[in-house]
Tab-separated table of C-alpha atoms in Angstrom:
chain	number	residue	atom	x	y	z
A	198	MET	CA	19.842	135.993	33.056
A	199	ASP	CA	19.507	138.753	35.565
A	200	VAL	CA	22.906	138.969	37.378
A	201	LYS	CA	20.918	139.744	40.765
A	202	ARG	CA	19.239	136.349	40.739
A	203	ILE	CA	22.115	134.567	39.900
A	204	ILE	CA	24.067	136.202	42.903
A	205	GLU	CA	20.928	135.396	45.511
A	206	SER	CA	21.408	131.525	44.035
A	207	LEU	CA	24.881	131.763	44.642
A	208	LEU	CA	24.644	133.105	48.283
A	209	PHE	CA	21.823	130.433	49.136
A	210	VAL	CA	23.683	127.503	48.552
A	211	SER	CA	27.332	128.632	49.865
A	212	ARG	CA	28.613	128.057	52.920
A	213	GLY	CA	30.575	130.536	54.964
A	214	PRO	CA	30.677	134.163	53.407
A	215	LEU	CA	30.869	134.385	49.817
A	216	THR	CA	33.024	137.389	48.580
A	217	LEU	CA	33.036	139.530	45.674
A	218	GLU	CA	36.236	138.250	44.072
A	219	ARG	CA	34.393	134.356	44.380
A	220	ILE	CA	31.356	135.760	42.541
A	221	LYS	CA	33.383	137.712	39.844
A	222	SER	CA	34.963	134.222	39.276
A	223	ILE	CA	32.216	132.710	38.120
A	224	LEU	CA	30.424	135.772	36.098
A	225	HIS	CA	33.501	136.774	35.139
A	226	ASP	CA	31.651	138.589	32.340
A	227	THR	CA	30.031	141.109	34.413
A	228	ASP	CA	31.601	144.141	35.761
A	229	ARG	CA	33.113	144.283	38.908
A	230	THR	CA	31.043	147.087	40.054
A	231	VAL	CA	27.648	146.089	38.477
A	232	ILE	CA	28.342	142.782	40.994
A	233	ASN	CA	28.844	144.785	43.993
A	234	MET	CA	25.508	147.074	43.020
A	235	GLU	CA	23.700	143.987	42.568
A	236	ILE	CA	24.868	142.457	45.609
A	237	ARG	CA	24.009	146.159	47.558
A	238	SER	CA	20.709	146.007	46.297
A	239	LEU	CA	19.925	142.595	47.488
A	240	VAL	CA	21.228	143.193	50.946
A	241	GLU	CA	18.877	146.177	50.855
A	242	ASP	CA	15.968	143.981	49.721
A	243	TYR	CA	16.541	141.668	52.550
A	244	LYS	CA	16.789	144.182	54.909
A	245	ASN	CA	13.460	146.022	53.734
A	246	ARG	CA	11.998	142.691	53.642
A	247	ASN	CA	12.759	142.476	57.177
A	248	GLY	CA	12.304	138.566	57.301
A	249	GLY	CA	13.806	135.642	59.561
A	250	PHE	CA	16.986	135.956	57.777
A	251	TYR	CA	19.070	138.628	56.152
A	252	ILE	CA	22.648	139.002	54.552
A	253	ALA	CA	25.287	139.610	56.988
A	254	GLU	CA	28.306	141.202	55.566
A	255	VAL	CA	31.064	139.533	57.495
A	256	ALA	CA	34.677	138.717	56.809
A	257	GLY	CA	34.865	140.509	53.190
A	258	GLY	CA	31.547	138.392	52.375
A	259	TYR	CA	28.131	137.891	52.233
A	260	GLN	CA	26.290	135.343	53.805
A	261	PHE	CA	22.503	134.714	54.753
A	262	ARG	CA	22.078	134.739	58.338
A	263	THR	CA	18.793	134.082	60.697
A	264	HIS	CA	17.591	137.033	62.129
A	265	PRO	CA	19.057	137.405	65.604
A	266	ASP	CA	15.592	138.038	66.700
A	267	CYS	CA	14.464	134.274	65.896
A	268	LYS	CA	17.109	133.004	68.008
A	269	GLN	CA	14.807	131.601	70.845
A	270	TRP	CA	12.686	129.474	67.913
A	271	VAL	CA	15.432	128.513	65.571
A	272	THR	CA	17.458	126.849	68.473
A	273	LEU	CA	14.313	124.835	69.092
A	274	LEU	CA	14.470	123.373	65.897
A	275	ASN	CA	17.635	121.925	67.102
A	276	GLN	CA	20.539	122.571	69.732
A	277	PRO	CA	23.512	124.070	68.500
A	278	SER	CA	26.821	122.610	69.524
A	279	PRO	CA	27.213	124.838	72.709
A	280	LEU	CA	29.748	127.823	72.196
A	281	ARG	CA	31.510	128.252	75.183
A	282	ILE	CA	33.936	130.976	75.709
A	283	SER	CA	35.131	131.461	78.983
A	284	ARG	CA	35.096	135.271	80.319
A	285	ALA	CA	39.190	134.882	80.540
A	286	ALA	CA	38.981	134.059	76.641
A	287	LEU	CA	36.891	136.681	75.888
A	288	GLU	CA	38.947	139.147	78.135
A	289	THR	CA	42.132	137.608	76.247
A	290	LEU	CA	40.377	137.827	72.975
A	291	SER	CA	39.506	141.162	73.020
A	292	ILE	CA	43.157	142.059	74.060
A	293	ILE	CA	44.435	140.396	71.127
A	294	ALA	CA	41.648	142.250	69.206
A	295	TYR	CA	42.722	145.773	70.096
A	296	LYS	CA	46.722	145.067	70.156
A	297	GLN	CA	47.434	142.969	67.539
A	298	PRO	CA	49.766	142.399	66.477
A	299	LEU	CA	50.926	141.085	70.028
A	300	ILE	CA	53.036	138.372	71.557
A	301	ARG	CA	52.178	136.146	74.896
A	302	SER	CA	53.799	138.558	77.097
A	303	ASP	CA	51.880	141.671	75.970
A	304	ILE	CA	48.750	139.873	77.161
A	305	GLU	CA	50.173	138.875	80.351
A	306	TYR	CA	51.145	142.385	81.101
A	307	ILE	CA	47.719	143.797	80.402
A	308	ARG	CA	46.089	140.703	82.261
A	309	GLY	CA	48.683	140.347	85.035
A	310	VAL	CA	48.239	136.693	84.530
A	311	ASP	CA	50.155	133.636	83.231
A	312	SER	CA	47.907	133.095	79.730
A	313	GLY	CA	49.160	130.298	77.732
A	314	GLY	CA	46.552	127.899	78.583
A	315	VAL	CA	44.001	130.517	77.319
A	316	ILE	CA	45.885	131.254	74.258
A	317	ARG	CA	46.446	127.784	73.342
A	318	ASN	CA	42.288	127.431	73.646
A	319	LEU	CA	41.465	130.316	71.477
A	320	LEU	CA	44.384	128.833	68.902
A	321	ASP	CA	42.210	125.696	69.249
A	322	LEU	CA	39.184	127.631	68.448
A	323	LYS	CA	40.748	128.994	65.515
A	324	LEU	CA	39.995	132.522	66.690
A	325	ILE	CA	43.372	133.407	66.884
A	326	ARG	CA	46.307	132.785	64.476
A	327	VAL	CA	50.357	132.906	64.747
A	328	LEU	CA	51.293	135.764	62.179
A	329	GLY	CA	54.809	134.890	63.033
A	330	ARG	CA	57.996	135.438	65.627
A	331	LYS	CA	58.883	138.562	66.479
A	332	ASP	CA	62.793	138.970	66.351
A	333	ILE	CA	63.977	139.458	70.111
A	334	PRO	CA	65.487	136.826	72.367
A	335	GLY	CA	63.507	133.674	72.696
A	336	ARG	CA	61.750	134.559	69.351
A	337	PRO	CA	58.239	134.550	70.615
A	338	LEU	CA	55.081	133.974	68.336
A	339	ILE	CA	53.193	136.968	67.445
A	340	TYR	CA	49.193	136.771	67.409
A	341	SER	CA	46.120	138.055	65.635
A	342	THR	CA	42.774	137.468	65.043
A	343	SER	CA	41.901	135.068	62.233
A	344	LYS	CA	39.240	135.292	59.666
A	345	TYR	CA	36.965	133.222	61.975
A	346	PHE	CA	37.077	135.639	64.765
A	347	LEU	CA	35.486	137.980	61.920
A	348	GLU	CA	32.674	135.174	61.009
A	349	LEU	CA	31.920	134.680	64.865
A	350	PHE	CA	31.535	138.366	65.890
A	351	GLY	CA	29.714	139.500	62.465
A	352	LEU	CA	32.103	141.674	61.749
A	353	ASN	CA	33.231	142.588	57.727
A	354	ASP	CA	36.678	144.011	58.884
A	355	ILE	CA	38.419	144.292	62.415
A	356	LYS	CA	38.024	148.342	62.007
A	357	ASP	CA	34.785	148.071	62.309
A	358	LEU	CA	34.904	146.986	66.208
A	359	PRO	CA	34.346	150.576	67.907
A	360	THR	CA	37.165	152.255	69.233
A	361	LEU	CA	37.879	151.528	73.239
A	362	ASN	CA	36.871	154.780	74.243
A	363	GLU	CA	33.419	154.412	72.682
A	364	ILE	CA	33.184	150.897	74.049
A	365	GLU	CA	33.672	152.403	77.698
A	366	ASP	CA	31.086	154.944	77.161
A	367	LEU	CA	28.928	151.997	75.725
A	368	VAL	CA	29.285	149.345	78.141
A	369	LYS	CA	29.148	152.175	81.062
A	370	LYS	CA	25.840	153.445	79.958
A	371	GLN	CA	24.183	149.822	79.476
A	372	GLU	CA	25.731	148.267	82.654
A	373	GLU	CA	26.389	150.344	85.408
A	374	PRO	CA	24.981	153.539	85.590
A	375	SER	CA	25.131	153.673	89.576
A	376	GLN	CA	29.274	152.967	89.501
A	377	GLY	CA	31.006	155.624	90.329
A	378	LEU	CA	34.105	153.845	88.615
A	379	SER	CA	35.646	153.756	85.309
A	380	GLY	CA	35.532	156.321	82.496
A	381	ASP	CA	35.604	159.522	84.884
A	382	GLN	CA	39.435	159.826	83.831
A	383	GLU	CA	38.408	160.447	80.365
A	384	LYS	CA	36.401	163.567	80.903
A	385	PRO	CA	37.169	166.846	79.515
B	286	MET	CA	39.265	137.370	113.848
B	287	LEU	CA	36.991	138.700	111.561
B	288	ASP	CA	35.837	141.879	111.300
B	289	GLU	CA	33.784	143.624	108.754
B	290	ASN	CA	36.536	144.160	106.182
B	291	TYR	CA	36.438	140.302	105.767
B	292	SER	CA	32.705	139.816	105.656
B	293	ILE	CA	32.741	139.660	101.843
B	294	LYS	CA	31.835	137.293	99.595
B	295	LEU	CA	34.968	135.428	98.311
B	296	THR	CA	35.628	135.189	94.779
B	297	ILE	CA	38.236	133.277	92.992
B	298	PHE	CA	39.986	136.248	91.246
B	299	GLU	CA	41.967	135.474	88.378
B	300	GLY	CA	45.141	137.491	89.244
B	301	PRO	CA	46.128	140.789	90.905
B	302	MET	CA	44.350	142.677	88.211
B	303	ASP	CA	41.005	141.157	89.001
B	304	LEU	CA	41.339	141.782	92.751
B	305	LEU	CA	42.426	145.563	92.358
B	306	VAL	CA	39.259	146.129	89.951
B	307	TYR	CA	37.384	144.530	92.673
B	308	LEU	CA	38.625	146.584	95.262
B	309	VAL	CA	38.333	149.639	93.511
B	310	LYS	CA	34.948	149.129	92.762
B	311	LYS	CA	33.998	147.942	95.926
B	312	HIS	CA	35.282	151.444	97.566
B	313	ASP	CA	34.353	153.398	94.786
B	314	MET	CA	37.586	154.832	94.286
B	315	ASP	CA	38.471	157.070	91.241
B	316	ILE	CA	41.493	155.508	89.458
B	317	ALA	CA	42.974	158.652	88.695
B	318	ASP	CA	43.042	159.731	92.216
B	319	ILE	CA	43.426	156.207	93.731
B	320	PRO	CA	43.732	156.253	97.713
B	321	ILE	CA	47.203	154.656	97.772
B	322	SER	CA	47.533	153.375	101.428
B	323	LYS	CA	43.943	152.655	101.680
B	324	ILE	CA	44.103	150.228	98.507
B	325	THR	CA	47.598	148.645	99.626
B	326	GLU	CA	45.720	148.101	103.277
B	327	GLN	CA	42.721	146.061	101.393
B	328	TYR	CA	44.689	144.352	99.208
B	329	LEU	CA	47.369	143.165	102.045
B	330	GLN	CA	44.226	142.024	103.963
B	331	TYR	CA	42.794	140.092	101.088
B	332	LEU	CA	46.100	138.021	100.402
B	333	ASP	CA	46.151	137.649	104.496
B	334	MET	CA	42.187	136.225	104.070
B	335	MET	CA	43.424	134.022	101.181
B	336	THR	CA	46.059	132.802	103.162
B	337	LEU	CA	43.922	132.032	106.296
B	338	MET	CA	41.617	130.265	103.910
B	339	ASN	CA	44.307	128.207	102.823
B	340	ILE	CA	43.817	129.327	98.829
B	341	ASP	CA	46.821	129.105	97.254
B	342	PHE	CA	47.830	132.139	95.545
B	343	ALA	CA	50.609	132.737	92.734
B	344	GLY	CA	53.667	134.937	93.104
B	345	ASP	CA	51.799	137.921	90.982
B	346	PHE	CA	49.765	138.289	93.848
B	347	LEU	CA	53.092	138.976	96.106
B	348	TYR	CA	54.484	141.253	93.140
B	349	MET	CA	51.375	143.542	93.083
B	350	ALA	CA	51.469	143.590	96.879
B	351	ALA	CA	55.096	144.540	96.697
B	352	THR	CA	54.498	147.111	93.660
B	353	LEU	CA	51.680	148.917	95.997
B	354	ALA	CA	54.119	149.063	98.735
B	355	HIS	CA	56.765	150.551	96.740
B	356	ILE	CA	54.628	152.987	95.358
B	357	LYS	CA	53.054	154.205	98.488
B	358	SER	CA	56.499	154.672	99.807
B	359	ARG	CA	57.227	156.975	96.931
B	360	THR	CA	54.267	158.969	97.682
B	361	LEU	CA	55.240	159.544	101.397
B	362	LEU	CA	58.787	160.727	100.232
B	363	PRO	CA	58.969	164.468	99.112
B	364	SER	CA	59.563	164.964	95.725
B	365	GLN	CA	63.196	165.253	95.227
B	366	GLY	CA	64.707	168.893	94.216
B	367	ASP	CA	64.598	170.737	91.023
B	368	ASP	CA	63.080	168.478	88.695
B	369	GLY	CA	59.168	169.592	88.693
B	370	GLU	CA	57.893	167.555	86.244
B	371	GLU	CA	58.452	164.134	88.217
B	372	GLU	CA	55.142	162.347	87.798
B	373	ASP	CA	52.778	160.807	90.273
B	374	PRO	CA	53.946	157.327	91.387
B	375	ARG	CA	50.577	155.939	91.434
B	376	LEU	CA	50.580	156.519	87.714
B	377	GLU	CA	52.709	153.220	87.844
B	378	ILE	CA	49.284	151.162	89.115
B	379	ALA	CA	46.794	153.803	87.427
B	380	ARG	CA	47.745	153.254	83.885
B	381	PRO	CA	47.850	149.761	83.728
B	382	LEU	CA	44.457	149.459	85.716
B	383	MET	CA	42.993	151.980	83.325
B	384	GLU	CA	43.931	149.608	80.364
B	385	TYR	CA	42.695	146.702	82.232
B	386	LEU	CA	39.207	148.347	82.816
B	387	ARG	CA	38.943	149.360	78.921
B	388	LEU	CA	39.720	145.977	77.731
B	389	LYS	CA	37.604	144.523	80.027
B	390	SER	CA	34.605	146.378	78.796
B	391	ALA	CA	35.821	145.646	75.012
B	392	ALA	CA	35.380	141.914	76.275
B	393	VAL	CA	31.929	142.659	77.829
B	394	TYR	CA	31.226	144.259	74.212
B	395	LEU	CA	32.337	141.443	72.474
B	396	GLY	CA	30.577	138.959	74.375
B	397	GLY	CA	27.214	141.291	73.766
B	398	LEU	CA	27.662	140.859	69.878
B	399	ASP	CA	25.260	138.685	67.779
B	400	MET	CA	27.379	135.315	67.761
B	401	PHE	CA	27.778	133.153	64.615
B	402	GLY	CA	26.306	129.970	65.951
B	403	ARG	CA	24.885	131.247	69.373
B	404	ASP	CA	22.837	133.830	68.019
B	405	THR	CA	22.331	133.961	64.290
B	406	PHE	CA	22.709	130.968	62.072
B	407	GLU	CA	23.215	130.180	58.316
B	408	GLY	CA	21.005	127.523	56.201
B	409	GLY	CA	21.640	123.811	57.408
B	410	MET	CA	23.420	124.327	60.261
B	411	LEU	CA	21.120	123.303	62.711
B	412	ASP	CA	19.528	120.397	60.703
B	413	LYS	CA	22.336	117.903	60.997
B	414	GLN	CA	20.689	115.216	63.198
B	415	ASP	CA	17.341	114.719	64.644
B	416	SER	CA	16.729	115.346	69.001
B	417	LYS	CA	18.164	112.389	70.063
B	418	THR	CA	17.506	111.175	74.054
B	419	GLU	CA	20.645	111.509	76.401
B	420	ASP	CA	21.306	108.219	76.512
B	421	ASP	CA	20.841	108.094	72.823
B	422	LEU	CA	23.993	110.223	72.406
B	423	GLU	CA	26.550	109.756	69.656
B	424	ILE	CA	29.835	111.258	69.634
B	425	SER	CA	32.222	112.159	66.379
B	426	ILE	CA	34.990	110.343	66.998
B	427	GLY	CA	38.576	110.523	65.527
B	428	LEU	CA	41.184	108.416	64.286
B	429	PHE	CA	42.143	106.733	67.403
B	430	GLU	CA	38.990	105.323	68.463
B	431	LEU	CA	38.607	103.814	64.846
B	432	ALA	CA	42.046	102.107	65.059
B	433	GLU	CA	41.524	100.676	68.204
B	434	ALA	CA	38.393	99.268	67.111
B	435	PHE	CA	40.192	97.880	64.037
B	436	GLY	CA	43.291	96.604	66.347
B	437	GLN	CA	40.351	94.479	68.653
B	438	ILE	CA	38.732	93.105	65.485
B	439	MET	CA	42.214	91.923	64.050
B	440	ASP	CA	43.217	90.560	67.610
B	441	ARG	CA	39.954	88.624	67.877
B	442	GLN	CA	39.732	86.870	64.550
B	443	TYR	CA	43.123	86.507	63.428
B	444	ARG	CA	45.508	84.783	65.421
B	445	ASP	CA	47.132	82.851	63.164
B	446	HIS	CA	49.453	85.117	61.986
B	447	THR	CA	49.836	83.583	58.377
B	448	VAL	CA	50.888	86.106	55.592
B	449	ASP	CA	48.664	85.941	52.165
B	450	PHE	CA	51.132	86.592	49.425
B	451	SER	CA	48.185	86.435	46.943
B	452	THR	CA	47.918	89.503	44.555
B	453	ASN	CA	45.188	91.300	45.710
B	454	THR	CA	42.008	91.400	43.533
B	455	MET	CA	40.045	94.333	44.529
B	456	SER	CA	41.800	97.946	45.149
B	457	VAL	CA	40.527	100.582	47.789
B	458	LYS	CA	38.562	102.675	45.175
B	459	GLU	CA	36.336	99.244	44.154
B	460	ARG	CA	35.838	98.477	47.619
B	461	ILE	CA	34.565	101.802	48.290
B	462	LEU	CA	32.014	101.571	45.665
B	463	GLU	CA	30.848	98.246	47.063
B	464	LEU	CA	30.727	100.040	50.549
B	465	ILE	CA	28.641	102.822	49.029
B	466	SER	CA	26.126	100.468	47.634
B	467	ILE	CA	25.743	98.864	50.988
B	468	PHE	CA	25.295	102.356	52.468
B	469	GLU	CA	22.866	103.088	50.162
B	470	ILE	CA	20.575	100.080	51.454
B	471	HIS	CA	21.463	100.544	55.322
B	472	PRO	CA	22.290	104.680	55.666
B	473	GLY	CA	23.462	103.472	59.278
B	474	ILE	CA	26.059	100.129	59.499
B	475	SER	CA	28.008	99.536	62.644
B	476	PHE	CA	31.692	99.122	61.934
B	477	LEU	CA	31.682	95.805	63.149
B	478	LYS	CA	29.397	94.339	60.846
B	479	LEU	CA	31.204	95.791	58.040
B	480	MET	CA	34.347	94.443	59.250
B	481	ASP	CA	32.985	91.064	60.159
B	482	ASN	CA	33.341	89.137	57.208
B	483	HIS	CA	34.998	86.051	56.223
B	484	HIS	CA	37.199	86.819	53.326
B	485	GLY	CA	40.136	87.097	55.250
B	486	LYS	CA	42.533	89.792	56.352
B	487	PRO	CA	43.401	91.500	53.139
B	488	MET	CA	39.517	92.149	53.106
B	489	VAL	CA	39.115	93.453	56.597
B	490	VAL	CA	42.448	95.841	55.684
B	491	LEU	CA	41.035	96.778	52.694
B	492	THR	CA	37.364	97.496	54.280
B	493	PHE	CA	39.042	99.461	56.717
B	494	LEU	CA	41.344	101.590	54.292
B	495	ALA	CA	38.301	102.043	52.423
B	496	ILE	CA	36.519	103.665	55.278
B	497	LEU	CA	39.433	105.578	56.346
B	498	GLU	CA	39.338	107.170	52.703
B	499	MET	CA	35.312	107.492	52.725
B	500	ALA	CA	35.753	109.458	56.069
B	501	LYS	CA	38.465	111.691	54.484
B	502	MET	CA	36.276	112.285	51.548
B	503	ASN	CA	33.465	113.069	54.356
B	504	LEU	CA	31.430	110.527	52.446
B	505	ILE	CA	30.627	108.911	56.175
B	506	GLU	CA	30.551	110.131	59.583
B	507	ILE	CA	31.761	107.875	62.208
B	508	LYS	CA	29.919	108.047	65.456
B	509	GLN	CA	30.261	106.159	68.729
B	510	HIS	CA	27.526	105.723	70.974
B	511	ILE	CA	28.434	107.047	74.620
B	512	GLN	CA	27.067	104.189	76.541
B	513	ASN	CA	27.763	101.001	74.662
B	514	GLY	CA	30.951	102.020	72.716
B	515	MET	CA	29.432	100.784	69.506
B	516	ILE	CA	30.606	102.566	66.241
B	517	THR	CA	28.219	103.105	63.587
B	518	LEU	CA	29.087	104.409	60.128
B	519	TYR	CA	26.412	106.792	58.838
B	520	TYR	CA	26.317	107.925	54.959
B	521	VAL	CA	25.765	111.289	54.430
């Protein structure tokens, strides 16, 4: 039986990203490099086909996802349960993503406001997790982003996020060409 | 007395940093070279206005005001003596401000990514329920609502408080199998109807345990109608 076909069928029925390890555990006689090669080839196939869905490489695994272009029609089929992430939550989340591992006071130092509520909210959403406690007075909790964070934002690894400097340029270009603020300090 | 400085649309700022960013942007200031007395003045005016409009603001805002005033006073003092590499006191505010702006940009970037469940979906993610009208909405409920309904049933039907010591003839497992056969005929059945049988208290308890067990195994979905509070169980 063709390994590629088997992998494709596994991806089709799987819920959530399917990792190479998981596929290997099913196709134990097949070499890891062969599996990897076949996945890559599948990813390319779907990319070249440019259809309504593609294979997303997220959180260290592979998953069929609908193409973002088709969002407006797909959501007519059925309203997705609303995904509400407030501006404050997104801000806090980006601080955690870029400064992790960190404790609550690190977040509050940057934001300048009490962030306990937002952190609890992010924990409830499972977007962040507790890594442990820091060995300083009060033994505060240490936070980091979760695997679900990667899934939600379609990232394979936290390292896939662009650096803060890169982002500043990106955001500046796309949204505030006329503002004289931000970023001037970085210019050589 | 409202001069032109006050004629700004009032936004609720989340914190002093938010307010500072707003002021910097509004007056087109260069963060690397912040006009410290101007921003301090603007900042204090804003606090005055918030007081005037009876908006409570946290101590964080005052702390920032004090920091700004302190920086301003240090810039006024002549730099002391031989130590030539004394740094610009404004950096105390410029540095965190830059950092905050960078992370704000990061938040904008994150928000613009294709989010799973918002912009992109996996198979089966959206076919859970048929579209229903607002009034027909049902919400998934938790253990407490179910336990409350159970309590009501027990209250209503069994006031005799007798204890039956006869050995139970049916196990939870067997009751689950029975329920499954009921569900196979009626995929959606009201909780009350299932519980309402005349086989006595042990049977009601058994049925309840079976329902809990089935919910745990994800065999059924428990939903409550938003308007009439009816709890319905769905076989999935």
